[in-house]
Amino acid sequence: MIRIDLHMHTTFSGDSRIRPKFLVDQLYTHPFVKGVAVTDHDTLDGYVQARRFAMAYEDILIIPGIEVSTRQGHVTILGIQEKPAYLLPIEALIDFARERDGVIVIPHPYRRFDGVGNIAENIQADAIEIINPHTTTEENKMAETLAKARNLPSVAGSDAHEPREMWLAYTEVEAELNVDDVLSAIKKGKVKATSSKL
């Protein structure tokens, strides 16, 4: 079992102060979180930088990801290395992800302003983010209820934009420390959402 923060932003998001090298250094020295999905807003550049810095270390995992802005709200895709077009409709984004074997996660579905809201009930997702430290307890509970109702795996991520926010939530994954095994485990529901704030 490994612990992975599945929602992390770097300076490439524009609204984050976490530099990719700092992220990798902190991941390497963390006592138990050993993987991170770099999910910058509408870019893979932060992932590319973090992966390059991570080559200097053993036993850490950098997962490619992107938090995509759609017309209806944000959707995260893990495991792809190609950026989708900006502001695609969700249906087109899902097709884009499926064609590339991406793992579709609905982050903070009920958060005001950037969640997809009730549309989440119909998105063909692989997992639902049920713990996000920047989302209210009620909104996280609604996400958990949705995951159970749809029988979808529940994941967590810190959604960190500042260094002090890193690792506040993470996902326990029954997998080896490699990208393909982790993505497969997420799809199979071999995951547990966890908050370090609890």
PDB file of C-alpha atoms in Angstrom:
ATOM      1  CA  MET A   1       0.000   0.000   0.000  1.00  0.00           C
ATOM      2  CA  ILE A   2       1.287   3.423  -0.950  1.00  0.00           C
ATOM      3  CA  ARG A   3       0.084   6.927  -0.157  1.00  0.00           C
ATOM      4  CA  ILE A   4      -0.376   9.440  -2.963  1.00  0.00           C
ATOM      5  CA  ASP A   5      -1.585  13.021  -3.016  1.00  0.00           C
ATOM      6  CA  LEU A   6      -3.760  12.948  -6.142  1.00  0.00           C
ATOM      7  CA  HIS A   7      -4.360  16.709  -6.456  1.00  0.00           C
ATOM      8  CA  MET A   8      -1.367  19.069  -6.395  1.00  0.00           C
ATOM      9  CA  HIS A   9      -0.650  22.374  -8.143  1.00  0.00           C
ATOM     10  CA  THR A  10       2.654  23.981  -9.041  1.00  0.00           C
ATOM     11  CA  THR A  11       3.595  27.466 -10.158  1.00  0.00           C
ATOM     12  CA  PHE A  12       2.533  26.447 -13.667  1.00  0.00           C
ATOM     13  CA  SER A  13      -1.076  26.729 -12.499  1.00  0.00           C
ATOM     14  CA  GLY A  14      -0.604  30.475 -12.137  1.00  0.00           C
ATOM     15  CA  ASP A  15      -2.312  30.602  -8.736  1.00  0.00           C
ATOM     16  CA  SER A  16       0.151  28.318  -6.911  1.00  0.00           C
ATOM     17  CA  ARG A  17       3.424  29.128  -5.137  1.00  0.00           C
ATOM     18  CA  ILE A  18       4.728  25.541  -5.121  1.00  0.00           C
ATOM     19  CA  ARG A  19       7.732  25.196  -7.414  1.00  0.00           C
ATOM     20  CA  PRO A  20       8.170  21.771  -9.047  1.00  0.00           C
ATOM     21  CA  LYS A  21      11.633  21.208  -7.539  1.00  0.00           C
ATOM     22  CA  PHE A  22      10.365  22.129  -4.067  1.00  0.00           C
ATOM     23  CA  LEU A  23       7.467  19.706  -4.530  1.00  0.00           C
ATOM     24  CA  VAL A  24       9.788  16.861  -5.492  1.00  0.00           C
ATOM     25  CA  ASP A  25      12.210  17.576  -2.634  1.00  0.00           C
ATOM     26  CA  GLN A  26       9.344  17.639  -0.124  1.00  0.00           C
ATOM     27  CA  LEU A  27       7.892  14.418  -1.522  1.00  0.00           C
ATOM     28  CA  TYR A  28      11.240  12.674  -1.201  1.00  0.00           C
ATOM     29  CA  THR A  29      11.643  13.697   2.448  1.00  0.00           C
ATOM     30  CA  HIS A  30       8.018  13.056   3.465  1.00  0.00           C
ATOM     31  CA  PRO A  31       7.805  10.190   5.972  1.00  0.00           C
ATOM     32  CA  PHE A  32       4.987   8.305   4.236  1.00  0.00           C
ATOM     33  CA  VAL A  33       3.485  10.083   1.196  1.00  0.00           C
ATOM     34  CA  LYS A  34       5.628   8.854  -1.700  1.00  0.00           C
ATOM     35  CA  GLY A  35       3.574   9.769  -4.744  1.00  0.00           C
ATOM     36  CA  VAL A  36       1.885  12.833  -6.173  1.00  0.00           C
ATOM     37  CA  ALA A  37      -0.281  13.619  -9.171  1.00  0.00           C
ATOM     38  CA  VAL A  38       0.688  17.009 -10.548  1.00  0.00           C
ATOM     39  CA  THR A  39      -2.678  18.396 -11.671  1.00  0.00           C
ATOM     40  CA  ASP A  40      -2.048  21.940 -12.787  1.00  0.00           C
ATOM     41  CA  HIS A  41      -4.817  23.996 -14.335  1.00  0.00           C
ATOM     42  CA  ASP A  42      -4.987  23.369 -18.080  1.00  0.00           C
ATOM     43  CA  THR A  43      -1.298  22.533 -18.487  1.00  0.00           C
ATOM     44  CA  LEU A  44       1.068  19.581 -18.147  1.00  0.00           C
ATOM     45  CA  ASP A  45       4.180  21.762 -17.848  1.00  0.00           C
ATOM     46  CA  GLY A  46       4.415  21.400 -14.059  1.00  0.00           C
ATOM     47  CA  TYR A  47       4.290  17.616 -14.366  1.00  0.00           C
ATOM     48  CA  VAL A  48       7.053  17.644 -16.993  1.00  0.00           C
ATOM     49  CA  GLN A  49       9.293  19.753 -14.729  1.00  0.00           C
ATOM     50  CA  ALA A  50       8.524  17.679 -11.605  1.00  0.00           C
ATOM     51  CA  ARG A  51       9.198  14.409 -13.422  1.00  0.00           C
ATOM     52  CA  ARG A  52      12.578  15.748 -14.567  1.00  0.00           C
ATOM     53  CA  PHE A  53      13.571  16.733 -11.009  1.00  0.00           C
ATOM     54  CA  ALA A  54      12.300  13.399  -9.641  1.00  0.00           C
ATOM     55  CA  MET A  55      14.785  11.485 -11.781  1.00  0.00           C
ATOM     56  CA  ALA A  56      17.430  12.346  -9.165  1.00  0.00           C
ATOM     57  CA  TYR A  57      15.559  10.314  -6.526  1.00  0.00           C
ATOM     58  CA  GLU A  58      14.457   6.740  -6.011  1.00  0.00           C
ATOM     59  CA  ASP A  59      11.231   5.504  -4.470  1.00  0.00           C
ATOM     60  CA  ILE A  60       8.971   8.440  -5.325  1.00  0.00           C
ATOM     61  CA  LEU A  61       6.302   8.615  -7.996  1.00  0.00           C
ATOM     62  CA  ILE A  62       5.156  11.559 -10.117  1.00  0.00           C
ATOM     63  CA  ILE A  63       1.841  10.889 -11.899  1.00  0.00           C
ATOM     64  CA  PRO A  64       0.905  12.925 -14.967  1.00  0.00           C
ATOM     65  CA  GLY A  65      -2.328  14.822 -14.527  1.00  0.00           C
ATOM     66  CA  ILE A  66      -4.229  17.919 -15.461  1.00  0.00           C
ATOM     67  CA  GLU A  67      -7.175  19.756 -13.909  1.00  0.00           C
ATOM     68  CA  VAL A  68      -9.150  20.779 -16.949  1.00  0.00           C
ATOM     69  CA  SER A  69     -11.417  23.801 -17.085  1.00  0.00           C
ATOM     70  CA  THR A  70     -14.615  22.936 -18.929  1.00  0.00           C
ATOM     71  CA  ARG A  71     -17.646  25.116 -19.518  1.00  0.00           C
ATOM     72  CA  GLN A  72     -19.416  23.243 -16.714  1.00  0.00           C
ATOM     73  CA  GLY A  73     -16.607  23.118 -14.118  1.00  0.00           C
ATOM     74  CA  HIS A  74     -13.337  21.317 -13.412  1.00  0.00           C
ATOM     75  CA  VAL A  75     -12.511  17.716 -14.279  1.00  0.00           C
ATOM     76  CA  THR A  76      -9.186  16.004 -13.548  1.00  0.00           C
ATOM     77  CA  ILE A  77      -7.570  13.518 -15.892  1.00  0.00           C
ATOM     78  CA  LEU A  78      -4.708  11.332 -14.679  1.00  0.00           C
ATOM     79  CA  GLY A  79      -2.286   9.367 -16.815  1.00  0.00           C
ATOM     80  CA  ILE A  80      -2.315  11.444 -19.990  1.00  0.00           C
ATOM     81  CA  GLN A  81       0.532  13.458 -21.442  1.00  0.00           C
ATOM     82  CA  GLU A  82      -1.383  15.505 -23.960  1.00  0.00           C
ATOM     83  CA  LYS A  83      -3.297  18.690 -23.143  1.00  0.00           C
ATOM     84  CA  PRO A  84      -6.946  18.871 -24.245  1.00  0.00           C
ATOM     85  CA  ALA A  85      -8.386  21.968 -25.875  1.00  0.00           C
ATOM     86  CA  TYR A  86      -9.389  24.765 -23.506  1.00  0.00           C
ATOM     87  CA  LEU A  87     -13.028  24.936 -22.352  1.00  0.00           C
ATOM     88  CA  LEU A  88     -14.190  21.770 -24.069  1.00  0.00           C
ATOM     89  CA  PRO A  89     -17.689  20.580 -23.206  1.00  0.00           C
ATOM     90  CA  ILE A  90     -17.462  17.772 -20.641  1.00  0.00           C
ATOM     91  CA  GLU A  91     -18.702  15.154 -23.130  1.00  0.00           C
ATOM     92  CA  ALA A  92     -15.849  15.997 -25.528  1.00  0.00           C
ATOM     93  CA  LEU A  93     -13.329  15.963 -22.667  1.00  0.00           C
ATOM     94  CA  ILE A  94     -14.478  12.499 -21.570  1.00  0.00           C
ATOM     95  CA  ASP A  95     -14.011  11.245 -25.140  1.00  0.00           C
ATOM     96  CA  PHE A  96     -10.550  12.836 -25.220  1.00  0.00           C
ATOM     97  CA  ALA A  97      -9.570  11.106 -21.967  1.00  0.00           C
ATOM     98  CA  ARG A  98     -10.979   7.704 -22.968  1.00  0.00           C
ATOM     99  CA  GLU A  99      -9.135   7.757 -26.298  1.00  0.00           C
ATOM    100  CA  ARG A 100      -5.881   8.155 -24.333  1.00  0.00           C
ATOM    101  CA  ASP A 101      -6.690   5.701 -21.506  1.00  0.00           C
ATOM    102  CA  GLY A 102      -6.839   8.538 -18.992  1.00  0.00           C
ATOM    103  CA  VAL A 103      -8.369   8.116 -15.541  1.00  0.00           C
ATOM    104  CA  ILE A 104     -11.207  10.599 -15.026  1.00  0.00           C
ATOM    105  CA  VAL A 105     -11.637  12.024 -11.529  1.00  0.00           C
ATOM    106  CA  ILE A 106     -14.306  14.537 -10.559  1.00  0.00           C
ATOM    107  CA  PRO A 107     -12.604  16.915  -8.110  1.00  0.00           C
ATOM    108  CA  HIS A 108     -14.590  18.868  -5.517  1.00  0.00           C
ATOM    109  CA  PRO A 109     -17.833  18.241  -7.463  1.00  0.00           C
ATOM    110  CA  TYR A 110     -20.042  20.471  -5.309  1.00  0.00           C
ATOM    111  CA  ARG A 111     -17.654  23.340  -4.626  1.00  0.00           C
ATOM    112  CA  ARG A 112     -19.053  26.694  -5.697  1.00  0.00           C
ATOM    113  CA  PHE A 113     -17.552  28.368  -8.750  1.00  0.00           C
ATOM    114  CA  ASP A 114     -15.419  25.481 -10.069  1.00  0.00           C
ATOM    115  CA  GLY A 115     -17.259  22.255  -9.252  1.00  0.00           C
ATOM    116  CA  VAL A 116     -19.414  20.554 -11.863  1.00  0.00           C
ATOM    117  CA  GLY A 117     -22.368  20.345  -9.457  1.00  0.00           C
ATOM    118  CA  ASN A 118     -25.216  17.982 -10.243  1.00  0.00           C
ATOM    119  CA  ILE A 119     -23.717  17.221 -13.654  1.00  0.00           C
ATOM    120  CA  ALA A 120     -21.414  14.895 -11.680  1.00  0.00           C
ATOM    121  CA  GLU A 121     -24.292  12.429 -11.439  1.00  0.00           C
ATOM    122  CA  ASN A 122     -23.961  11.700 -15.170  1.00  0.00           C
ATOM    123  CA  ILE A 123     -20.254  12.103 -15.971  1.00  0.00           C
ATOM    124  CA  GLN A 124     -18.641   8.815 -16.964  1.00  0.00           C
ATOM    125  CA  ALA A 125     -15.918   9.127 -14.328  1.00  0.00           C
ATOM    126  CA  ASP A 126     -13.546   6.587 -12.810  1.00  0.00           C
ATOM    127  CA  ALA A 127     -13.450   8.147  -9.321  1.00  0.00           C
ATOM    128  CA  ILE A 128     -14.808  10.978  -7.177  1.00  0.00           C
ATOM    129  CA  GLU A 129     -12.677  13.216  -4.962  1.00  0.00           C
ATOM    130  CA  ILE A 130     -14.430  13.071  -1.590  1.00  0.00           C
ATOM    131  CA  ILE A 131     -11.820  14.799   0.584  1.00  0.00           C
ATOM    132  CA  ASN A 132     -10.538  18.207  -0.484  1.00  0.00           C
ATOM    133  CA  PRO A 133      -9.264  20.544   2.277  1.00  0.00           C
ATOM    134  CA  HIS A 134     -10.425  23.614   0.316  1.00  0.00           C
ATOM    135  CA  THR A 135     -14.005  22.380   0.181  1.00  0.00           C
ATOM    136  CA  THR A 136     -16.547  22.615   2.995  1.00  0.00           C
ATOM    137  CA  THR A 137     -17.333  19.585   5.121  1.00  0.00           C
ATOM    138  CA  GLU A 138     -20.852  19.572   3.692  1.00  0.00           C
ATOM    139  CA  GLU A 139     -19.578  19.665   0.093  1.00  0.00           C
ATOM    140  CA  ASN A 140     -17.157  16.809   0.814  1.00  0.00           C
ATOM    141  CA  LYS A 141     -20.005  14.790   2.382  1.00  0.00           C
ATOM    142  CA  MET A 142     -22.114  15.391  -0.720  1.00  0.00           C
ATOM    143  CA  ALA A 143     -19.229  14.116  -2.853  1.00  0.00           C
ATOM    144  CA  GLU A 144     -18.943  11.011  -0.662  1.00  0.00           C
ATOM    145  CA  THR A 145     -22.678  10.373  -0.993  1.00  0.00           C
ATOM    146  CA  LEU A 146     -22.370  10.710  -4.762  1.00  0.00           C
ATOM    147  CA  ALA A 147     -19.473   8.239  -4.916  1.00  0.00           C
ATOM    148  CA  LYS A 148     -21.461   5.679  -2.924  1.00  0.00           C
ATOM    149  CA  ALA A 149     -24.611   6.200  -4.979  1.00  0.00           C
ATOM    150  CA  ARG A 150     -22.678   5.737  -8.216  1.00  0.00           C
ATOM    151  CA  ASN A 151     -20.506   2.942  -6.809  1.00  0.00           C
ATOM    152  CA  LEU A 152     -17.354   4.809  -7.820  1.00  0.00           C
ATOM    153  CA  PRO A 153     -13.995   4.776  -6.019  1.00  0.00           C
ATOM    154  CA  SER A 154     -13.364   7.599  -3.537  1.00  0.00           C
ATOM    155  CA  VAL A 155     -10.072   9.476  -3.648  1.00  0.00           C
ATOM    156  CA  ALA A 156      -8.499  12.469  -1.906  1.00  0.00           C
ATOM    157  CA  GLY A 157      -5.962  15.160  -2.608  1.00  0.00           C
ATOM    158  CA  SER A 158      -4.659  18.274  -0.923  1.00  0.00           C
ATOM    159  CA  ASP A 159      -5.458  20.596  -3.866  1.00  0.00           C
ATOM    160  CA  ALA A 160      -2.413  22.456  -2.539  1.00  0.00           C
ATOM    161  CA  HIS A 161      -1.459  25.835  -3.952  1.00  0.00           C
ATOM    162  CA  GLU A 162       0.767  26.872  -1.007  1.00  0.00           C
ATOM    163  CA  PRO A 163       3.556  24.825   0.620  1.00  0.00           C
ATOM    164  CA  ARG A 164       1.732  24.675   3.960  1.00  0.00           C
ATOM    165  CA  GLU A 165      -1.241  22.997   2.238  1.00  0.00           C
ATOM    166  CA  MET A 166       0.726  20.060   0.874  1.00  0.00           C
ATOM    167  CA  TRP A 167      -0.262  16.547   2.009  1.00  0.00           C
ATOM    168  CA  LEU A 168      -3.393  17.660   3.936  1.00  0.00           C
ATOM    169  CA  ALA A 169      -5.254  14.912   2.108  1.00  0.00           C
ATOM    170  CA  TYR A 170      -4.029  11.868   0.209  1.00  0.00           C
ATOM    171  CA  THR A 171      -5.161   8.511  -1.112  1.00  0.00           C
ATOM    172  CA  GLU A 172      -4.033   5.120   0.120  1.00  0.00           C
ATOM    173  CA  VAL A 173      -3.600   2.914  -2.950  1.00  0.00           C
ATOM    174  CA  GLU A 174      -3.100  -0.848  -3.056  1.00  0.00           C
ATOM    175  CA  ALA A 175      -0.495  -0.777  -5.811  1.00  0.00           C
ATOM    176  CA  GLU A 176       3.170  -0.885  -6.656  1.00  0.00           C
ATOM    177  CA  LEU A 177       5.012   2.413  -6.976  1.00  0.00           C
ATOM    178  CA  ASN A 178       4.493   2.842 -10.724  1.00  0.00           C
ATOM    179  CA  VAL A 179       2.022   4.893 -12.728  1.00  0.00           C
ATOM    180  CA  ASP A 180       0.245   2.082 -14.569  1.00  0.00           C
ATOM    181  CA  ASP A 181      -0.316   0.042 -11.411  1.00  0.00           C
ATOM    182  CA  VAL A 182      -1.641   3.077  -9.511  1.00  0.00           C
ATOM    183  CA  LEU A 183      -4.046   4.082 -12.289  1.00  0.00           C
ATOM    184  CA  SER A 184      -5.307   0.515 -12.562  1.00  0.00           C
ATOM    185  CA  ALA A 185      -5.833   0.357  -8.785  1.00  0.00           C
ATOM    186  CA  ILE A 186      -7.840   3.592  -8.847  1.00  0.00           C
ATOM    187  CA  LYS A 187     -10.135   2.205 -11.545  1.00  0.00           C
ATOM    188  CA  LYS A 188     -10.584  -1.028  -9.567  1.00  0.00           C
ATOM    189  CA  GLY A 189     -11.418   0.866  -6.382  1.00  0.00           C
ATOM    190  CA  LYS A 190      -8.371  -0.326  -4.463  1.00  0.00           C
ATOM    191  CA  VAL A 191      -8.155   3.060  -2.781  1.00  0.00           C
ATOM    192  CA  LYS A 192      -9.026   4.823   0.458  1.00  0.00           C
ATOM    193  CA  ALA A 193      -9.423   8.598   0.792  1.00  0.00           C
ATOM    194  CA  THR A 194      -7.618   9.992   3.835  1.00  0.00           C
ATOM    195  CA  SER A 195      -7.212  13.370   5.511  1.00  0.00           C
ATOM    196  CA  SER A 196      -4.175  14.183   7.617  1.00  0.00           C
ATOM    197  CA  LYS A 197      -6.303  16.812   9.357  1.00  0.00           C
ATOM    198  CA  LEU A 198      -8.487  14.170  11.032  1.00  0.00           C
TER     199      LEU A 198
END
